[in-house]
Coordinates of C-alpha atoms and ligand atoms in Angstrom, one line a residue:
M27 CA 121.5 97.6 86.5
T28 CA 121.8 94.0 87.5
D29 CA 122.8 91.7 84.5
F30 CA 120.4 88.8 85.2
A31 CA 121.1 87.2 81.8
K32 CA 124.8 87.0 82.7
R33 CA 124.0 85.5 86.1
Q34 CA 121.7 82.9 84.4
A35 CA 124.2 81.9 81.7
G36 CA 126.9 81.7 84.4
V37 CA 125.0 79.2 86.5
R38 CA 123.8 77.0 83.6
E39 CA 127.4 76.8 82.3
R40 CA 128.8 76.0 85.7
A41 CA 126.3 73.3 86.4
G42 CA 126.7 71.8 83.0
V43 CA 123.0 71.2 82.5
D44 CA 120.4 72.1 79.9
A45 CA 118.4 74.2 82.3
V46 CA 118.4 75.3 86.0
L47 CA 115.0 75.1 87.7
L48 CA 114.3 77.5 90.6
V49 CA 111.4 77.9 93.1
P50 CA 110.7 81.2 94.8
G51 CA 113.3 82.4 97.3
A52 CA 116.8 83.9 97.3
N53 CA 118.0 82.0 94.2
L54 CA 115.0 83.2 92.2
R55 CA 115.5 86.8 93.3
Y56 CA 119.3 86.6 92.6
F57 CA 119.1 85.0 89.2
T58 CA 115.9 86.7 87.8
G59 CA 115.0 89.7 90.0
L60 CA 111.6 88.2 90.6
E61 CA 110.2 88.2 94.2
F62 CA 107.4 85.6 94.5
G63 CA 106.5 83.9 97.8
L64 CA 106.6 80.2 98.2
S65 CA 103.0 79.1 98.6
E66 CA 100.7 76.2 97.9
R67 CA 100.5 77.4 94.3
P68 CA 103.8 76.2 92.7
I69 CA 105.9 78.6 90.7
L70 CA 108.9 77.3 88.8
A71 CA 111.5 79.2 86.9
F72 CA 113.4 77.6 84.0
L73 CA 116.8 79.1 83.1
D74 CA 117.6 77.6 79.7
A75 CA 119.7 78.6 76.7
E76 CA 116.9 81.1 75.6
G77 CA 116.8 82.8 79.0
L78 CA 113.9 82.7 81.5
A79 CA 110.6 80.7 81.3
L80 CA 108.1 80.5 84.1
V81 CA 105.4 78.1 85.3
L82 CA 103.1 80.6 87.0
P83 CA 99.6 80.7 88.6
E84 CA 97.4 82.9 86.5
L85 CA 96.8 85.3 89.3
E86 CA 100.5 86.1 89.5
V87 CA 100.9 86.9 85.8
P88 CA 100.2 90.6 86.3
Q89 CA 103.2 90.8 88.7
L90 CA 105.5 90.2 85.7
E91 CA 104.8 93.6 84.3
A92 CA 107.2 95.0 86.9
H93 CA 109.9 92.6 85.8
P94 CA 113.1 94.4 84.6
E95 CA 113.8 91.7 82.0
G96 CA 110.6 92.3 80.1
S97 CA 109.0 89.2 78.7
P98 CA 109.8 85.7 79.9
R99 CA 108.0 82.8 78.3
V100 CA 105.1 82.0 80.6
F101 CA 103.2 78.7 81.2
S102 CA 100.3 79.8 83.4
W103 CA 97.8 77.7 85.1
S104 CA 94.4 78.3 86.8
D105 CA 93.1 77.0 90.1
E106 CA 90.5 75.0 88.1
A107 CA 92.9 73.4 85.7
G108 CA 95.7 72.7 88.3
Y109 CA 99.4 72.9 87.7
A110 CA 100.2 69.4 86.2
G111 CA 99.4 70.5 82.7
A112 CA 101.6 73.7 82.9
F113 CA 104.5 71.5 84.1
R114 CA 104.0 69.2 81.1
A115 CA 103.6 72.0 78.6
A116 CA 106.7 73.8 79.9
L117 CA 108.9 70.7 79.8
T118 CA 107.6 69.7 76.3
Q119 CA 107.8 73.1 74.7
L120 CA 111.2 73.9 76.2
G121 CA 112.4 70.6 74.8
L122 CA 113.5 69.3 78.3
T123 CA 111.5 66.1 78.7
D124 CA 114.6 63.8 78.3
R125 CA 117.3 66.4 79.2
T126 CA 119.3 67.2 82.3
V127 CA 118.2 69.9 84.7
G128 CA 119.8 71.3 87.9
I129 CA 117.8 72.1 91.0
D130 CA 118.5 73.5 94.4
S131 CA 117.6 70.3 96.3
M132 CA 117.5 72.2 99.6
T133 CA 114.8 74.6 98.6
M134 CA 112.7 72.8 95.9
R135 CA 109.9 71.0 97.7
A136 CA 109.0 67.3 97.1
G137 CA 105.8 68.6 95.5
E138 CA 107.6 70.4 92.6
Y139 CA 110.1 67.6 92.3
L140 CA 107.4 64.9 91.9
A141 CA 105.3 67.0 89.6
L142 CA 108.4 67.4 87.3
L143 CA 109.0 63.6 87.2
E144 CA 105.3 62.9 86.7
A145 CA 105.3 65.3 83.8
A146 CA 108.5 64.0 82.3
P147 CA 109.6 60.5 83.5
G148 CA 112.7 60.7 81.4
L149 CA 114.0 64.0 82.9
Q150 CA 117.4 63.8 84.5
V151 CA 117.6 65.8 87.7
R152 CA 120.9 66.9 89.3
R153 CA 121.8 68.9 92.4
A154 CA 122.9 72.4 91.5
E155 CA 122.9 74.1 94.9
G156 CA 126.7 74.2 95.0
D157 CA 126.9 75.9 91.6
L158 CA 124.1 78.4 92.6
M159 CA 125.9 79.3 95.8
A160 CA 129.3 79.5 94.2
I161 CA 128.1 82.2 91.9
R162 CA 126.1 84.0 94.6
A163 CA 129.2 83.9 96.9
R164 CA 131.3 86.4 94.8
K165 CA 129.4 89.6 95.4
E166 CA 129.1 92.2 92.6
P167 CA 129.8 95.9 93.4
G168 CA 126.1 96.7 93.7
E169 CA 125.7 94.0 96.3
L170 CA 128.7 95.1 98.3
D171 CA 127.2 98.7 98.3
A172 CA 124.0 97.3 99.7
I173 CA 125.7 95.3 102.5
H174 CA 127.9 98.4 103.3
E175 CA 124.7 100.4 103.8
A176 CA 123.0 97.7 105.8
V177 CA 126.1 97.5 108.1
A178 CA 126.3 101.3 108.5
L179 CA 122.7 101.8 109.4
S180 CA 122.8 98.9 111.8
E181 CA 125.8 100.4 113.6
R182 CA 124.0 103.7 113.9
A183 CA 121.0 101.9 115.5
L184 CA 123.2 100.1 118.0
R185 CA 125.0 103.3 118.9
R186 CA 121.7 104.9 119.7
L187 CA 120.5 101.9 121.8
L188 CA 123.5 101.4 124.1
P189 CA 123.3 104.7 126.1
E190 CA 119.6 103.9 126.7
L191 CA 120.3 100.6 128.5
R192 CA 119.3 100.4 132.1
A193 CA 119.2 97.6 134.7
G194 CA 115.7 96.2 134.9
Q195 CA 114.9 96.4 131.2
S196 CA 113.9 93.0 129.8
E197 CA 115.7 91.3 126.8
Q198 CA 112.4 91.5 124.9
E199 CA 112.1 95.2 125.6
I200 CA 115.6 95.9 124.4
A201 CA 115.1 93.8 121.3
A202 CA 111.9 95.7 120.3
R203 CA 113.7 99.0 120.8
L204 CA 116.5 97.9 118.6
S205 CA 114.1 96.9 115.8
D206 CA 112.5 100.4 116.0
L207 CA 115.9 102.1 115.9
L208 CA 116.9 100.0 112.8
K209 CA 113.8 101.2 111.0
A210 CA 114.4 104.8 112.1
E211 CA 117.9 104.5 110.6
G212 CA 116.5 103.4 107.2
S213 CA 116.4 99.6 107.5
E214 CA 113.9 97.7 105.4
G215 CA 113.2 95.7 108.5
D216 CA 115.1 93.2 110.7
A217 CA 117.4 90.9 108.7
F218 CA 116.4 88.4 111.4
A219 CA 114.8 88.7 114.8
P220 CA 117.5 90.2 117.0
L221 CA 119.1 88.0 119.7
V222 CA 119.3 89.9 123.0
Q223 CA 120.6 87.8 125.8
S224 CA 121.6 88.9 129.3
G225 CA 123.5 87.3 132.2
P226 CA 123.7 83.5 132.0
N227 CA 121.4 83.6 128.9
S228 CA 124.3 85.0 126.9
A229 CA 125.9 81.5 127.2
L230 CA 123.2 80.1 124.9
P231 CA 124.5 80.7 121.3
H232 CA 121.0 80.7 119.7
G233 CA 118.6 81.5 122.5
G234 CA 115.9 84.1 121.8
P235 CA 115.1 87.2 123.9
S236 CA 113.2 86.5 127.1
A237 CA 111.4 88.5 129.8
R238 CA 114.6 88.3 132.0
P239 CA 115.6 91.8 133.3
L240 CA 119.1 93.0 132.7
G241 CA 121.2 93.3 135.9
A242 CA 124.1 95.5 136.8
G243 CA 127.6 94.2 135.8
E244 CA 126.0 91.5 133.6
P245 CA 127.0 90.7 130.0
L246 CA 124.5 91.6 127.3
L247 CA 124.9 89.9 124.0
I248 CA 123.2 91.5 121.0
D249 CA 123.2 89.8 117.6
F250 CA 121.3 91.7 115.0
G251 CA 121.2 93.3 111.6
G252 CA 119.2 95.6 109.4
R253 CA 118.6 95.2 105.7
K254 CA 119.1 97.5 102.7
G255 CA 118.3 96.7 99.0
G256 CA 117.4 93.2 100.2
Y257 CA 120.9 92.7 101.7
P258 CA 121.5 92.2 105.4
A259 CA 124.0 93.0 108.1
D260 CA 124.8 90.4 110.7
I261 CA 126.7 91.9 113.7
T262 CA 127.2 90.8 117.3
R263 CA 128.5 92.9 120.2
T264 CA 128.7 91.9 123.8
V265 CA 128.5 94.8 126.3
F266 CA 128.5 95.1 130.1
L267 CA 126.3 97.3 132.2
G268 CA 128.9 98.4 134.7
N269 CA 132.0 96.4 135.6
P270 CA 132.0 92.7 134.5
Q271 CA 133.2 89.9 136.7
S272 CA 136.8 89.1 136.1
E273 CA 136.4 85.9 134.1
L274 CA 134.0 87.5 131.7
A275 CA 136.4 90.5 131.3
R276 CA 139.1 87.9 130.5
I277 CA 137.1 86.0 127.9
F278 CA 136.1 89.3 126.3
E279 CA 139.8 90.0 125.6
V280 CA 140.3 86.4 124.3
V281 CA 137.3 86.6 121.9
S282 CA 138.4 90.0 120.6
E283 CA 141.9 88.7 119.9
A284 CA 140.5 85.6 118.2
N285 CA 138.3 87.8 116.0
R286 CA 141.3 89.9 115.0
A287 CA 143.4 86.8 114.3
A288 CA 140.7 85.4 112.1
V289 CA 140.3 88.7 110.2
A290 CA 144.1 88.9 109.7
A291 CA 144.0 85.4 108.2
V292 CA 141.5 86.3 105.5
G293 CA 142.7 86.7 101.9
P294 CA 142.2 85.3 98.4
G295 CA 143.4 81.8 98.0
V296 CA 143.3 81.0 101.7
A297 CA 141.5 77.7 102.6
M298 CA 138.3 78.6 104.5
Q299 CA 139.3 76.3 107.4
E300 CA 142.4 78.4 108.0
I301 CA 140.2 81.3 109.2
D302 CA 138.5 79.0 111.7
R303 CA 141.8 77.6 112.8
A304 CA 143.2 81.2 113.4
A305 CA 140.4 82.0 115.7
R306 CA 140.4 78.6 117.5
R307 CA 144.1 78.7 118.1
V308 CA 143.8 81.9 120.2
I309 CA 140.8 80.6 122.2
T310 CA 142.4 77.2 122.7
A311 CA 145.7 78.7 123.9
A312 CA 143.8 80.7 126.5
G313 CA 142.2 77.4 127.8
Y314 CA 138.7 77.9 126.4
G315 CA 138.8 75.6 123.4
E316 CA 135.9 73.5 124.7
A317 CA 133.8 76.6 125.2
F318 CA 134.0 77.7 121.5
I319 CA 131.2 75.5 120.3
H320 CA 130.4 76.7 116.7
R321 CA 132.1 77.5 113.4
T322 CA 133.9 80.8 113.1
G323 CA 131.6 82.2 110.4
H324 CA 129.3 81.9 107.4
G325 CA 128.6 83.5 104.1
L326 CA 126.4 86.7 104.1
G327 CA 124.3 87.8 101.1
L328 CA 120.6 87.9 100.2
E329 CA 120.4 85.3 102.9
V330 CA 121.8 85.9 106.4
H331 CA 123.3 82.4 106.4
E332 CA 124.8 81.4 103.1
S333 CA 126.8 78.2 102.8
V334 CA 129.7 79.8 101.0
P335 CA 132.1 80.6 102.5
Q336 CA 131.9 78.3 105.4
L337 CA 134.6 79.0 108.0
A338 CA 134.9 75.6 109.6
E339 CA 137.4 72.8 110.0
G340 CA 137.5 70.5 107.0
V341 CA 136.5 73.1 104.4
T342 CA 139.5 73.4 102.2
T343 CA 137.9 75.5 99.4
P344 CA 139.9 78.7 98.9
L345 CA 138.5 82.2 99.5
E346 CA 137.9 84.4 96.5
P347 CA 137.8 88.2 96.1
G348 CA 134.2 89.5 96.6
M349 CA 133.2 86.8 99.1
V350 CA 131.4 88.2 102.1
M351 CA 131.4 86.4 105.4
T352 CA 130.9 86.9 109.1
I353 CA 133.8 86.4 111.6
E354 CA 132.1 85.5 114.9
P355 CA 134.2 83.6 117.5
G356 CA 132.6 83.2 120.9
I357 CA 133.2 81.7 124.3
Y358 CA 130.2 80.4 126.3
L359 CA 130.4 79.5 130.0
P360 CA 127.2 77.7 131.1
G361 CA 125.6 79.4 134.1
V362 CA 128.0 82.3 133.9
G363 CA 127.7 84.0 130.5
G364 CA 129.1 84.2 127.0
V365 CA 130.9 86.6 124.8
R366 CA 130.6 86.7 121.0
L367 CA 132.0 89.4 118.7
E368 CA 130.8 89.3 115.1
D369 CA 132.1 91.4 112.2
D370 CA 131.2 91.4 108.5
V371 CA 134.2 91.0 106.2
V372 CA 134.7 91.0 102.4
V373 CA 137.7 89.3 100.7
S374 CA 139.6 91.9 98.7
E375 CA 142.2 91.3 95.9
T376 CA 145.0 91.4 98.5
G377 CA 143.4 90.6 101.9
A378 CA 140.3 91.6 103.8
E379 CA 138.1 94.6 104.2
V380 CA 136.2 94.7 107.5
L381 CA 132.8 96.3 106.7
T382 CA 131.8 96.7 110.4
R383 CA 133.4 99.8 111.9
L384 CA 132.2 99.6 115.5
P385 CA 134.9 98.9 118.0
H386 CA 134.6 95.6 119.9
R387 CA 134.5 97.4 123.3
L388 CA 131.5 99.6 123.6
P389 CA 130.2 101.5 126.6
A390 CA 126.6 100.7 127.7
G391 CA 124.2 102.5 130.0
Q392 CA 125.0 106.0 131.3
Ligands
ZN420 ZN1 124.8 87.1 114.0
ZN421 ZN1 126.2 85.2 111.9

């Protein structure tokens, strides 16, 4: 069972505030287990010394019965009354009107923020996204199990897809088939819409699948992931239908080596930028430094892109055991094609454990 009370106490203490306030999303799910959608009816969770309190639209109150924690304090509001009164009642009864609260300034909307200040002009509001992410970044064993499962089922889906690939299939067709295979392998759905890019399209790091048909000898870049227990996989493989042209074959080797160098650099206490440097050193030495146009990796958890760890130049924060990240160097040659190889990696007590088991080089087609 997830210990939500421990998570809540941890973030309040770390942020050094009287309460942490959350809106629906990954933070709310992580710290309370509650899954509400962000809508035009504001929902606000207060994590204070007593535990959990909620400002909640009346029509959502029945949802709480499924809540594992039992009975949070609830300040409900109806469509007729509006939410301003519930904001005021919560801040007053929780004794927060002139206290300090922490928010995730990147997910709380201006609407909730202004409603808070209108209800309690003396409220001190502080950014707490760094504290929220620092706690979420160190994964608990249950979270690691879920990511493990998401990775394993995603790999099975890709292994089923690759022999089916044929010249003439469109990127969109291949992406739709991959989504079906993920579901067939037990995924709760796509962790994100798969990127399937063929030929010169593979040189666009964030392009979506198009109607372009796959041609013989071309690179096909597939960036995808399934989900299990709410946790995603994020994997990229680049395959070739037939024999690749010589420069693409060469950059494949360079990217594979850069990926392995970055993985080898992972360990507790290592500055995050060192992982980026390890990958970049290999690619730069091969003469493609200018063609590696993004960071080496990002955190992976309830959200596919988490800000901790951030594997980029200038980030000197040390890695800690339990942090999960992607390692995804790439080389992109405009008009020719690109190669990216992305693995999911967890920091262990002594080094790194690579969760992805698929080899970098995979056969495609018949
Ligand atoms: Zn990816
Ligand atoms: Zn990624």
